[in-house]
Short mmCIF file of C-alpha atoms in Angstrom, two decimals:
data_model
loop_
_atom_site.label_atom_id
_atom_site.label_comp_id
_atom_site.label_asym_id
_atom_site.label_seq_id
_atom_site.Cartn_x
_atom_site.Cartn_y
_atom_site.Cartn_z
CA UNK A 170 -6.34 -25.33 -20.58
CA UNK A 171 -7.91 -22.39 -21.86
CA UNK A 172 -5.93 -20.20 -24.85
CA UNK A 173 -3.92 -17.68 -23.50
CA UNK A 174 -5.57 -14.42 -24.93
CA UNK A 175 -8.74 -13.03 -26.38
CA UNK A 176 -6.61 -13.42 -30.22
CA UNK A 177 -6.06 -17.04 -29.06
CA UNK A 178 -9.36 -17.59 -27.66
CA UNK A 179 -11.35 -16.43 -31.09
CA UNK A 180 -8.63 -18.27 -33.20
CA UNK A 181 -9.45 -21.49 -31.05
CA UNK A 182 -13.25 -21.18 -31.47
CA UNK A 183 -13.76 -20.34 -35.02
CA UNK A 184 -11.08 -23.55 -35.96
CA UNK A 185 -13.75 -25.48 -33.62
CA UNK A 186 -10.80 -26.48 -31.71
CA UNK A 187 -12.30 -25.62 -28.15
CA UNK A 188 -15.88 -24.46 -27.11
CA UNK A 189 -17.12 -21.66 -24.82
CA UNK A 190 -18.91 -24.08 -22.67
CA UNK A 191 -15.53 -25.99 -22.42
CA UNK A 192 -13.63 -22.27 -21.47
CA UNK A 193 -16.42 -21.83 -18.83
CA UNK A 194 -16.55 -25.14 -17.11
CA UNK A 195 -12.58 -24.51 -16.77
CA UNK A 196 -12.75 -21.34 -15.27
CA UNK A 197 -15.74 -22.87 -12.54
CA UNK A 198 -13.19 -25.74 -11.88
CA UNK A 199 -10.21 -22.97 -11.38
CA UNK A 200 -13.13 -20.88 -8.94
CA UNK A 201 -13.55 -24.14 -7.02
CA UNK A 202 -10.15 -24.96 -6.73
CA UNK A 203 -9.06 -21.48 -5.18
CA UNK A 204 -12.47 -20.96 -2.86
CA UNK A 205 -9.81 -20.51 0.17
CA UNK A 206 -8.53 -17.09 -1.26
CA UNK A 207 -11.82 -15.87 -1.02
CA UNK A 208 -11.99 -13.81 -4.75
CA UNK A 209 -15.70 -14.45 -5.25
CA UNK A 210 -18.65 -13.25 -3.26
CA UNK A 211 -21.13 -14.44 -5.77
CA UNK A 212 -20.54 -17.41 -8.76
CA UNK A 213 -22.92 -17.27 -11.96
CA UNK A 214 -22.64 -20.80 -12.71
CA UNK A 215 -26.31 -21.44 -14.19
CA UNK A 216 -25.98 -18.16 -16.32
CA UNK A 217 -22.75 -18.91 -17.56
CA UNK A 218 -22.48 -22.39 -18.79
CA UNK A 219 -26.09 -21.59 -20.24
CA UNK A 220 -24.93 -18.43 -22.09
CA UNK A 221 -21.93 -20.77 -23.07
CA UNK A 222 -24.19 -23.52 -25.02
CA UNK A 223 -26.49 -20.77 -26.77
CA UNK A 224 -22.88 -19.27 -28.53
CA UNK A 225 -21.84 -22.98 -28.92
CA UNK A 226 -24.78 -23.95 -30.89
CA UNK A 227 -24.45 -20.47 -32.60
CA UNK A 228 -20.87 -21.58 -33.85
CA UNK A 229 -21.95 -24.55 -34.59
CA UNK A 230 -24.56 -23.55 -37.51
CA UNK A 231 -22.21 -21.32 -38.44
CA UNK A 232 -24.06 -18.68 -37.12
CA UNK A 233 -22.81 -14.59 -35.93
CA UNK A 234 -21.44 -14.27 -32.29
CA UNK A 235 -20.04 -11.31 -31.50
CA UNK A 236 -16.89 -9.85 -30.94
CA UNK A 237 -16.11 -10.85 -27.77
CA UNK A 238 -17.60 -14.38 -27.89
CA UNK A 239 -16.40 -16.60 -25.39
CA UNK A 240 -14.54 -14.04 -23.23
CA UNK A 241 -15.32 -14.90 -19.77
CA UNK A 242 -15.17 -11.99 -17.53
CA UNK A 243 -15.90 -11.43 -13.87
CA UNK A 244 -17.09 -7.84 -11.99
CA UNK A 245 -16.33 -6.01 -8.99
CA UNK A 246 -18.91 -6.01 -5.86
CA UNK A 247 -19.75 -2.21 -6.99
CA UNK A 248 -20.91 -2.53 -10.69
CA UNK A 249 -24.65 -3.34 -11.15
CA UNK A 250 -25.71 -6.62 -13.16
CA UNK A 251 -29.38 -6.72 -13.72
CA UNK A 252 -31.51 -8.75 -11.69
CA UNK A 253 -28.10 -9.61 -10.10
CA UNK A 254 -27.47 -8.75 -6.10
CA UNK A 255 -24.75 -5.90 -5.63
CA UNK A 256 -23.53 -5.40 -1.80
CA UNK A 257 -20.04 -2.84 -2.89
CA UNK A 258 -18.81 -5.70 -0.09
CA UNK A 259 -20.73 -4.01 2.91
CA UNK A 260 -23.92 -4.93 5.13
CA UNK A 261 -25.12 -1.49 4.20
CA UNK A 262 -25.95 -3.04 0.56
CA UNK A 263 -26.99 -7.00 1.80
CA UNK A 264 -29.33 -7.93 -0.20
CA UNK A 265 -30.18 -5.39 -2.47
CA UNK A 266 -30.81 -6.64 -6.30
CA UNK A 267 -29.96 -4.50 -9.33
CA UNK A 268 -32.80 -2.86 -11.34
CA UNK A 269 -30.26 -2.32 -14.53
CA UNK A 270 -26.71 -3.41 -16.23
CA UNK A 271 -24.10 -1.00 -15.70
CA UNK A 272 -23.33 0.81 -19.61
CA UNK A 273 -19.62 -0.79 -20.13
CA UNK A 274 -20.50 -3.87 -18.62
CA UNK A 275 -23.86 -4.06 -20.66
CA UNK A 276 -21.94 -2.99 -24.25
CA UNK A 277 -19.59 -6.49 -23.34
CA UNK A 278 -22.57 -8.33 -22.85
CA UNK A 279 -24.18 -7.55 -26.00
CA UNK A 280 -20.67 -8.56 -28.23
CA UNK A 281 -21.32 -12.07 -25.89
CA UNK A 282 -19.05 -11.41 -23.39
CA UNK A 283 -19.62 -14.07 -20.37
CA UNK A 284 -19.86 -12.70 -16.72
CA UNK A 285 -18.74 -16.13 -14.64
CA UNK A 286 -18.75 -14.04 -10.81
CA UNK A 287 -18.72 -10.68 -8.69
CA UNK A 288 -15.54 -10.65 -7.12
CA UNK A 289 -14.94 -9.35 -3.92
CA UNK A 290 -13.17 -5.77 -2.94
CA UNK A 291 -13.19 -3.16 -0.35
CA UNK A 292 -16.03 -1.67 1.19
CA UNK A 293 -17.55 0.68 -1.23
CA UNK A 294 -13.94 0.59 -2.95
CA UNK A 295 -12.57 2.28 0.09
CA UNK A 296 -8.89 0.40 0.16
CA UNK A 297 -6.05 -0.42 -0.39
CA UNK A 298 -5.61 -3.78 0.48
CA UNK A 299 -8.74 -5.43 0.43
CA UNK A 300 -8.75 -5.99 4.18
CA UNK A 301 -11.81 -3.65 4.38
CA UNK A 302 -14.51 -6.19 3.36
CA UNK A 303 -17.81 -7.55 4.67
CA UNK A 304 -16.85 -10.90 3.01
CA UNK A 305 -13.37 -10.89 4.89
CA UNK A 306 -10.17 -10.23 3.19
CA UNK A 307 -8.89 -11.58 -0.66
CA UNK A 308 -5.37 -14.03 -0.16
CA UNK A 309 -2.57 -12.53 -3.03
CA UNK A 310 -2.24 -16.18 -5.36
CA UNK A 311 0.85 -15.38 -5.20
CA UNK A 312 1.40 -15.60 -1.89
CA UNK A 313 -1.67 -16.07 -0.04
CA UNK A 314 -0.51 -14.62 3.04
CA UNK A 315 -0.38 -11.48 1.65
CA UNK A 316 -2.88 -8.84 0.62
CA UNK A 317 -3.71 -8.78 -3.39
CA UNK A 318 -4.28 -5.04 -3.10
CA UNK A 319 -7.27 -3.14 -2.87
CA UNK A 320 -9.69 -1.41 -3.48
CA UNK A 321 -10.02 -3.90 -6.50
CA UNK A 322 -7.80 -6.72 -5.21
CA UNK A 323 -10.81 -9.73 -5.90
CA UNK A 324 -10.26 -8.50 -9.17
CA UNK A 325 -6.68 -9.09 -9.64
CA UNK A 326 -6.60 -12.07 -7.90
CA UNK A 327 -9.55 -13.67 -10.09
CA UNK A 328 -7.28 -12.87 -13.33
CA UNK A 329 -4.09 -13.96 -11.50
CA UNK A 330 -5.48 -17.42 -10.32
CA UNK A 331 -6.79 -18.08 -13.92
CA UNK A 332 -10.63 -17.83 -12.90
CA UNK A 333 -10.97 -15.47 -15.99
CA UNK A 334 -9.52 -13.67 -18.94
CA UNK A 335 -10.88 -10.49 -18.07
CA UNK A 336 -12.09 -8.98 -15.08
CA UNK A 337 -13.78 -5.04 -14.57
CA UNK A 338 -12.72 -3.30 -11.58
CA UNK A 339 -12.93 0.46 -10.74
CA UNK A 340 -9.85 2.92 -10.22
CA UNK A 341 -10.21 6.14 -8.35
CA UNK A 342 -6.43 6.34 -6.74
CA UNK A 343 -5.17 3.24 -7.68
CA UNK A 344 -7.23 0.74 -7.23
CA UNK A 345 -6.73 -1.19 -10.40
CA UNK A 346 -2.95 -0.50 -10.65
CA UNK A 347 -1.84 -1.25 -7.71
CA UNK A 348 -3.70 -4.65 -7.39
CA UNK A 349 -2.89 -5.85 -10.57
CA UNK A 350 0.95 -4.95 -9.73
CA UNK A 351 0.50 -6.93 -6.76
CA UNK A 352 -0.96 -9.81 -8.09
CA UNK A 353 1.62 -9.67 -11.20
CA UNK A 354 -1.07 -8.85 -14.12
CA UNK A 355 -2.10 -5.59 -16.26
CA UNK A 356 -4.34 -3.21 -14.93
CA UNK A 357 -5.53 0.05 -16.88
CA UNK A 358 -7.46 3.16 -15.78
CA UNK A 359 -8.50 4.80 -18.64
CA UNK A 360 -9.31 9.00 -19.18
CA UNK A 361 -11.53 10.22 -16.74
CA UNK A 362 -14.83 9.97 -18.74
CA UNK A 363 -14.01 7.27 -21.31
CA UNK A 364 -16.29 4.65 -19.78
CA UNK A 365 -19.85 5.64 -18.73
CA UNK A 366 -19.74 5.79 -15.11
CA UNK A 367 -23.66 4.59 -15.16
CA UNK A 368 -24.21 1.44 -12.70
CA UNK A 369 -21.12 2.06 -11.20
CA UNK A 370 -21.80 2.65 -7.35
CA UNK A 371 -20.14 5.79 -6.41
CA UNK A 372 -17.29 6.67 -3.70
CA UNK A 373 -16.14 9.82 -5.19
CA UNK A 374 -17.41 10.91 -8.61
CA UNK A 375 -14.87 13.24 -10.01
CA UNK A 376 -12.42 10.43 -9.52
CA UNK A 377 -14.14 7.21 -10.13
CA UNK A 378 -13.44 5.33 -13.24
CA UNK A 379 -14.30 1.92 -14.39
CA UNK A 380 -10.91 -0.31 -15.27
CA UNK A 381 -10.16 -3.22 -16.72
CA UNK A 382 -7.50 -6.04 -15.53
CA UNK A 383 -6.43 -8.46 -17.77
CA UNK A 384 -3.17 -10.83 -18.66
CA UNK A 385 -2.00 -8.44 -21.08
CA UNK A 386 -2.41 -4.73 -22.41
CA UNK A 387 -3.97 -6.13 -25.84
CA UNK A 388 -6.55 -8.05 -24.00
CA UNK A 389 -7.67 -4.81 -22.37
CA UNK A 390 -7.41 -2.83 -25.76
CA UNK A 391 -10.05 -5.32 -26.98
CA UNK A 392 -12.41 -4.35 -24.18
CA UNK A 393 -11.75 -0.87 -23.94
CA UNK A 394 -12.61 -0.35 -27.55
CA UNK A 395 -15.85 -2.07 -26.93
CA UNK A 396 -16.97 -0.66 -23.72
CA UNK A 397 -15.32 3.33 -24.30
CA UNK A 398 -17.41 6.16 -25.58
CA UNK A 399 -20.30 8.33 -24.67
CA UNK A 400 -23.25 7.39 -22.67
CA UNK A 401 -26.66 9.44 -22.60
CA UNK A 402 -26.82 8.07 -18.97
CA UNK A 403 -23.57 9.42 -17.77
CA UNK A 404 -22.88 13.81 -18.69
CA UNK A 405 -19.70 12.92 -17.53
CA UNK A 406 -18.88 10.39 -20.61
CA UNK A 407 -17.39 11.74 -23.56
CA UNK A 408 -15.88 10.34 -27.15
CA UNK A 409 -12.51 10.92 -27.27
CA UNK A 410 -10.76 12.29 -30.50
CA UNK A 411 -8.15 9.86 -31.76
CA UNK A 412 -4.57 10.90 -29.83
CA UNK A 413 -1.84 11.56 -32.24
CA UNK A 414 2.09 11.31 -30.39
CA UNK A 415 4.94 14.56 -31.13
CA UNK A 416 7.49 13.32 -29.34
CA UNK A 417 8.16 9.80 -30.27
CA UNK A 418 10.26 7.82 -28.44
CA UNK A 419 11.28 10.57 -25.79
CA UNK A 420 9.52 9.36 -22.17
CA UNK A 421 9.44 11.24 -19.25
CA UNK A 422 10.54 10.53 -15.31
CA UNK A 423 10.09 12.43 -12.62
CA UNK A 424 13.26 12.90 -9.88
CA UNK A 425 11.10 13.35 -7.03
CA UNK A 426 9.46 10.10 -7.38
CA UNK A 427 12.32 7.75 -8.35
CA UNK A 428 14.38 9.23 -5.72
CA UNK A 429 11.74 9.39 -2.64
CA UNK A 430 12.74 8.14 0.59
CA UNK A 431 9.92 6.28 1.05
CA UNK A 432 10.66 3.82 -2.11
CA UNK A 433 11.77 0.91 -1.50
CA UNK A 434 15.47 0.20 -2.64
CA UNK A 435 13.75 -2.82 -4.62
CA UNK A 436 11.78 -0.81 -6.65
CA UNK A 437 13.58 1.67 -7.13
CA UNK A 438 16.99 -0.57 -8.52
CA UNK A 439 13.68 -2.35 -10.69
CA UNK A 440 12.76 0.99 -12.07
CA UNK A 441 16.00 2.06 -13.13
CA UNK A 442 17.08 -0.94 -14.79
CA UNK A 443 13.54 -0.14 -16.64
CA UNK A 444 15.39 2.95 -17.62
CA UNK A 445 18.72 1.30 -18.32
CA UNK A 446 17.07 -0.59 -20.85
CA UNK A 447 14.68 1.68 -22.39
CA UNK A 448 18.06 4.05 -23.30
CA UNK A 449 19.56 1.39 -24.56
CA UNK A 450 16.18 0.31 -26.88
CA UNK A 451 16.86 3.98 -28.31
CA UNK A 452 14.30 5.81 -26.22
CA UNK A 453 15.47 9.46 -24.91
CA UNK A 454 14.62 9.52 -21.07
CA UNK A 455 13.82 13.00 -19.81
CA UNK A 456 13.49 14.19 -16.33
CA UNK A 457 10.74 16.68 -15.34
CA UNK A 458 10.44 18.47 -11.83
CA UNK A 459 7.49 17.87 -9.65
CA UNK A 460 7.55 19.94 -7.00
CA UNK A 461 3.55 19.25 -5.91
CA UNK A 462 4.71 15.37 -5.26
CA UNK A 463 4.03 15.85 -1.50
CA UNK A 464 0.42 17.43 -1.97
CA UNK A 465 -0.91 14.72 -3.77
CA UNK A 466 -1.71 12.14 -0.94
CA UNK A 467 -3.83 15.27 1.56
CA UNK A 468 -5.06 16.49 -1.84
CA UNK A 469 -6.41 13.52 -2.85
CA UNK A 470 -7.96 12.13 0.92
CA UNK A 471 -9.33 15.51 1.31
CA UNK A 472 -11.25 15.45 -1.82
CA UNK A 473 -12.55 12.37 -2.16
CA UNK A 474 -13.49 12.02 1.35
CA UNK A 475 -15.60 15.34 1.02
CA UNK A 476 -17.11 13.50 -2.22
CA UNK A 477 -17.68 10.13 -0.49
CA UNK A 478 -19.49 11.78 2.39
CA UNK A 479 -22.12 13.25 0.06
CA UNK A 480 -22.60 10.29 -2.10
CA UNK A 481 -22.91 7.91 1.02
CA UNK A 482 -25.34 9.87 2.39
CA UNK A 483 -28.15 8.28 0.82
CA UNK A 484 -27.60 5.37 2.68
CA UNK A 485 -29.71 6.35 5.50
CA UNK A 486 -32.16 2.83 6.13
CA UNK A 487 -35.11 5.01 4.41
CA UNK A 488 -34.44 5.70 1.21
CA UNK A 489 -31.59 2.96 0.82
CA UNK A 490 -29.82 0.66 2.65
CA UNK A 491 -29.20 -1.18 5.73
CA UNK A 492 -31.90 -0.78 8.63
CA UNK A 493 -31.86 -1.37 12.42
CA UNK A 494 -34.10 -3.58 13.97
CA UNK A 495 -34.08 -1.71 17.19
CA UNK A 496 -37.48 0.32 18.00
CA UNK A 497 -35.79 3.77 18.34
CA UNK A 498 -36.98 7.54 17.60
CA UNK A 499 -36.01 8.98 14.06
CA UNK A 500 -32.65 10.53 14.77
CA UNK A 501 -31.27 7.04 16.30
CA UNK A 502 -32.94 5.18 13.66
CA UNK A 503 -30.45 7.15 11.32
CA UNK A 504 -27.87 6.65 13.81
CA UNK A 505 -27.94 3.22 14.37
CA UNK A 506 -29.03 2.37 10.62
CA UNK A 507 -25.56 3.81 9.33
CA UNK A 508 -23.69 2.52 12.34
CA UNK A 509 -24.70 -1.16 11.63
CA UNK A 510 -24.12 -1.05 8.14
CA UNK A 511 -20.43 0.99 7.71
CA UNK A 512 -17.51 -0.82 8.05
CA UNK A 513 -14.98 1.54 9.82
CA UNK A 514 -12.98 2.70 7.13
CA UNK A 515 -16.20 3.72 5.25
CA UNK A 516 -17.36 5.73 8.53
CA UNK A 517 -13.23 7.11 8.91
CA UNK A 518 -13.98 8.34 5.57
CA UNK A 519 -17.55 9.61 5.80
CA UNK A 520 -16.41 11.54 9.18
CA UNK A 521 -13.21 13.39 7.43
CA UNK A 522 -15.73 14.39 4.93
CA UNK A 523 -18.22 15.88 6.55
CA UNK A 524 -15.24 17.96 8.32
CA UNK A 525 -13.52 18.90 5.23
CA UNK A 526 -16.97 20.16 3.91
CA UNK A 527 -18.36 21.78 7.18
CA UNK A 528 -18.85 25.72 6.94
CA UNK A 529 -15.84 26.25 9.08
CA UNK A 530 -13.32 24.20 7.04
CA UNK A 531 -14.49 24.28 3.57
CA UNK A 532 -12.31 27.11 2.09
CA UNK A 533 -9.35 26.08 4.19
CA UNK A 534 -9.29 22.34 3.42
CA UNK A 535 -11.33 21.38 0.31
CA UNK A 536 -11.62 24.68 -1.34
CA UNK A 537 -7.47 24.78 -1.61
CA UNK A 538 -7.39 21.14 -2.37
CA UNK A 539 -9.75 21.66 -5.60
CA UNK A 540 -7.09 24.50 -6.17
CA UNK A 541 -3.88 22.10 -5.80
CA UNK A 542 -6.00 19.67 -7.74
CA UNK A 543 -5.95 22.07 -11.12
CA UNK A 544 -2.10 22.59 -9.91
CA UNK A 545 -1.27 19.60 -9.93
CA UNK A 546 -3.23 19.08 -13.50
CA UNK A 547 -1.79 21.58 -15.19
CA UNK A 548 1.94 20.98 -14.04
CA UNK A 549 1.38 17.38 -15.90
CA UNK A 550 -0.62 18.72 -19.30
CA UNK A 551 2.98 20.92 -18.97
CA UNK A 552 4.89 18.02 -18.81
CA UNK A 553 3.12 15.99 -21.17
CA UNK A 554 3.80 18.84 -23.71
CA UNK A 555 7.37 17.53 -24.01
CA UNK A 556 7.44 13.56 -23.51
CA UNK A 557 4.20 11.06 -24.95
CA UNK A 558 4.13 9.19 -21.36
CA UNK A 559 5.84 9.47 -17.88
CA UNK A 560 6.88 5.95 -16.17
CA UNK A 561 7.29 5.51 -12.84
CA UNK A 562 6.74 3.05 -10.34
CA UNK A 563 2.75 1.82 -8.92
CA UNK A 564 3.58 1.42 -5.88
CA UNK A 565 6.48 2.61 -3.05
CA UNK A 566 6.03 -0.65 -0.98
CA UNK A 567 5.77 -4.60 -2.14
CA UNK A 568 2.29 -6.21 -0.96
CA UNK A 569 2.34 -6.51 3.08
CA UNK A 570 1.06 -9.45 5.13
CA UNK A 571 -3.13 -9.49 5.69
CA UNK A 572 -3.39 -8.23 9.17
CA UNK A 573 -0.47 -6.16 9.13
CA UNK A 574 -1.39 -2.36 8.71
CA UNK A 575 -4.89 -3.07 10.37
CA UNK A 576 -4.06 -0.17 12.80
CA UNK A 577 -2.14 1.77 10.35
CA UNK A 578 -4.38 3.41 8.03
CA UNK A 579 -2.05 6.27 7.42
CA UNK A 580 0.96 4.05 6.33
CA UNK A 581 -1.49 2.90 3.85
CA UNK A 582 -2.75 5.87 2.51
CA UNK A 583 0.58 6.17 1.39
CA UNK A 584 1.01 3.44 -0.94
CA UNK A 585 -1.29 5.39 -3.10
CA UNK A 586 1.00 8.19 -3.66
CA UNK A 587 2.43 6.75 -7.21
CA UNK A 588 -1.19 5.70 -8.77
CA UNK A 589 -3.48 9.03 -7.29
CA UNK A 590 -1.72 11.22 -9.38
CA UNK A 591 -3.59 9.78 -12.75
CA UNK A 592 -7.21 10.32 -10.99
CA UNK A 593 -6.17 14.18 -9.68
CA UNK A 594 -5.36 14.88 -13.54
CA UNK A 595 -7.92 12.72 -15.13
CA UNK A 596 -5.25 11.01 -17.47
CA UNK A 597 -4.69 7.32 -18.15
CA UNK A 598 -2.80 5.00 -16.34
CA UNK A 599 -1.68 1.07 -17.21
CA UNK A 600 0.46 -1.10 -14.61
CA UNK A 601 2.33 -3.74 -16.45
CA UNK A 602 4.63 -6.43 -14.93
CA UNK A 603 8.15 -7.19 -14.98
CA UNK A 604 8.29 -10.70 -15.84
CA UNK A 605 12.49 -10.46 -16.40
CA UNK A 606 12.79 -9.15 -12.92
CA UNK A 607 13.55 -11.63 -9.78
CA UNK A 608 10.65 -10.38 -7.70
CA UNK A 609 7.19 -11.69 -8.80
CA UNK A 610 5.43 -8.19 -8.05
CA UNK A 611 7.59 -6.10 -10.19
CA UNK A 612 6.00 -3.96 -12.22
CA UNK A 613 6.35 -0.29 -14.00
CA UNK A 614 3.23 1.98 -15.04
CA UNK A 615 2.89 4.70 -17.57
CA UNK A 616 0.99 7.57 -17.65
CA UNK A 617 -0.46 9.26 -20.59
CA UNK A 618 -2.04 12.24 -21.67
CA UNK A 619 -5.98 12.72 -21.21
CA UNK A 620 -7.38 10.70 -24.45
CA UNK A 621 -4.36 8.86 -25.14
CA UNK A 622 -5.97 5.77 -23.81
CA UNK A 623 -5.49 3.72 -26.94
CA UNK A 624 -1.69 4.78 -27.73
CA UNK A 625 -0.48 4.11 -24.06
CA UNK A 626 -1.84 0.65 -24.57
CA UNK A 627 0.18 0.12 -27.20
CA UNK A 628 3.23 1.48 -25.84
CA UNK A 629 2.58 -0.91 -22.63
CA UNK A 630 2.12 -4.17 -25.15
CA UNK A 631 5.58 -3.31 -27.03
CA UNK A 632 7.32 -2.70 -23.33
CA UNK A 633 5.94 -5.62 -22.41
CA UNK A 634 7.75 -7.77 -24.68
CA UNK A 635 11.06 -5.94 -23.65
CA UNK A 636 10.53 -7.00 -20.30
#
């Protein structure tokens, strides 16, 4: 067996009492051994085990590694490896081959980080169930008749069925929360602009965010610190001053999300035995009105469907993407290019854009939802004023059954109404599990103020251990 952490892993090396190319040939076994839940699209074998006797002959003669030596890792179907082909799980992308290494995967790379696999995911990370895939849908290890989660489920699944430490996913309502809650593992979105957005293929760029999923929030500390900070390739990326907490040990809830009707009574008796506990630990719970809780979900679809229709339109079979082979005129050649190569959420998505952002609509639907958008931020920088984090729950609903909410793509659009919140503010966001609880998807997240990245993971490792 492999050690249990990234502490355990460099402990285990240096003492020469494992080897990377040991740790690697593992993790291939455990890819082999859970092919049927379909997490990987492509597997790096070669690459990997030969990366894995370079650092072992490195150790050996006593030579420097680097910080992250031996941490195998695997990537999401929309984050560019050079050399490497990147699809974002649609026949739009089939067969297209990476000119560069995204920034935060490249910065891992170069402190000998190991990439073992792309892992599948939804369409363009449009999902939230991984259901939406030109690979076919990712089995939950849990319970492989269920759905891992999406957009980023692959990558969840690949940590939860021991195929890797590590694994990079990207979050832009959810979709690293909400899978890793599903598949009973920690999953962080950090501050919008933390991580370099650069090789990450975009869905909608003022949400977008590169996260990590990992076994634990000090694994994903260890990455974050390496892969954070500001990239000449990104304007977005920034370096974040060091976050100091005020109000120690006073966390906030909000009423209109622990008492929605749409919770499940599960979840919610989870979350306030969460609470329970936490009082009883000495913490001061404090409740904060949200009166914008019912906004979020149009807010959010609005927005990032106008954004996703202007960043997909590049894929037109001429300058990228998918092409027809039919002998057409230029208009259908467009037409049938895009046609071949969307899945139908993407195109759902693509057409609600293009609506939201026609001349007619624009001031009445995505002009106000950029204006509940700063709302909605400012009502939490007001709330966050008072209390260090808010907790709450990920998700309102437990993982459903693959298949089941095919025809229901509104039902799902409102799972995300927990996680979205953290992308419409631009703060970060951890889901942890709740290993004491009964059900094996229980979980809690916290939210933080924008640049408190590195004290909410803290706070999540210490809760951890409570629960």
């Amino acid at each position: 067996m492999t050690p249990g952490s990234i502490a355990d892993l460099q402990k285990a090396l240096l003492a020469k009492k494992t080897s990377v190319l040991s740790i690697v040939k593992h993790y291939l076994e455990q890819i082999a051994s859970t092919s049927d839940l379909n997490i990987y699209v492509r597997v790096f074998e070669k690459e990997a085990i030969e990366k894995a006797s370079a650092l072992d002959d490195k150790i050996q003669n006593g030579e420097p590694v680097g910080k992250l030596a031996g941490l195998v890792l695997s990537v999401k179907d929309v984050i560019c490896i050079e050399g490497q082909e990147v699809s974002a799980a649609s026949k739009m992308l089939e067969g297209f081959q990476s000119l560069f290494t995204a920034t935060a995967l490249q910065r891992l790379l170069d402190e000998d980080a190991i990439v073992i696999g792309m892992v599948n995911c939804d369409e363009f990370a449009m999902g939230s169930a991984n259901e939406n895939s030109v690979f076919g849908p990712v089995k939950n290890p849990l319970d492989p008749e269920r759905i891992p989660g999406g957009s980023s489920g692959g990558s969840a699944a690949a940590v939860a069925a021991d195929t890797c430490l590590i694994s990079l996913g990207s979050d832009t309502g959810g979709s690293v929360r909400q899978p890793a809650s599903f598949c009973g593992v920690s999953g962080f979105k950090p501050s919008y602009g933390r991580i370099s957005r650069y090789g990450l293929i975009a869905y909608a760029s003022s949400f977008d965010q590169i996260g990590v999923i990992g076994n634990s929030p000090d694994d994903i500390y260890k990455v974050l610190q390496i892969m954070e900070g500001e990239d000449e390739m990104d304007a977005t990326s920034t370096a974040f001053m060091n976050y100091t907490p005020s109000k120690e040990k006073i966390i906030g809830w909000i009423p209109e999300i622990m008492n929605h009707p749409g919770l499940d009574p599960d979840i919610k008796n989870e979350s306030d035995l969460v609470m329970e506990k936490l009082k009883d630990e000495g913490y001061e719970l404090k409740s904060f009105d949200f009166p914008l809780l019912d906004y979020i979900i149009p807010t959010y679809y609005i927005m990032t469907a106008g954004e996703s229709s202007s960043n997909l339109s590049r894929y037109d079979g001429v300058r990228y993407g998918h092409q027809t082979k039919e002998n057409v005129n230029l208009e259908n050649f467009y037409r049938k290019s895009r046609a071949e190569g969307f899945g139908s959420e993407v195109k759902r998505r693509i057409m609600m854009g293009t609506f939201v952002l026609s001349a007619g609509f624009y001031d009445q639907y995505f002009g106000k939802a950029q204006k509940v958008r700063r709302m909605i931020k400012e009502a939490m920088e007001n709330i966050f004023m008072e209390c260090d984090y808010i907790i709450c729950p990920v998700s309102p609903v437990r993982p459903w059954k693959i298949g089941e909410k095919i025809e229901d793509p509104v039902s799902v659009y409102l799972s995300d109404i927990y996680t979205v919140i953290a992308n419409l503010a631009g703060v970060p966001a951890i889901s942890i599990p709740l290993k004491s609880m009964s059900s094996p998807y229980a979980s809690i997240q916290l939210l933080g103020p924008k640049g408190s990245d590195h004290y909410l993971l803290t706070q999540a490792s210490e809760l951890l251990k409570k629960f």
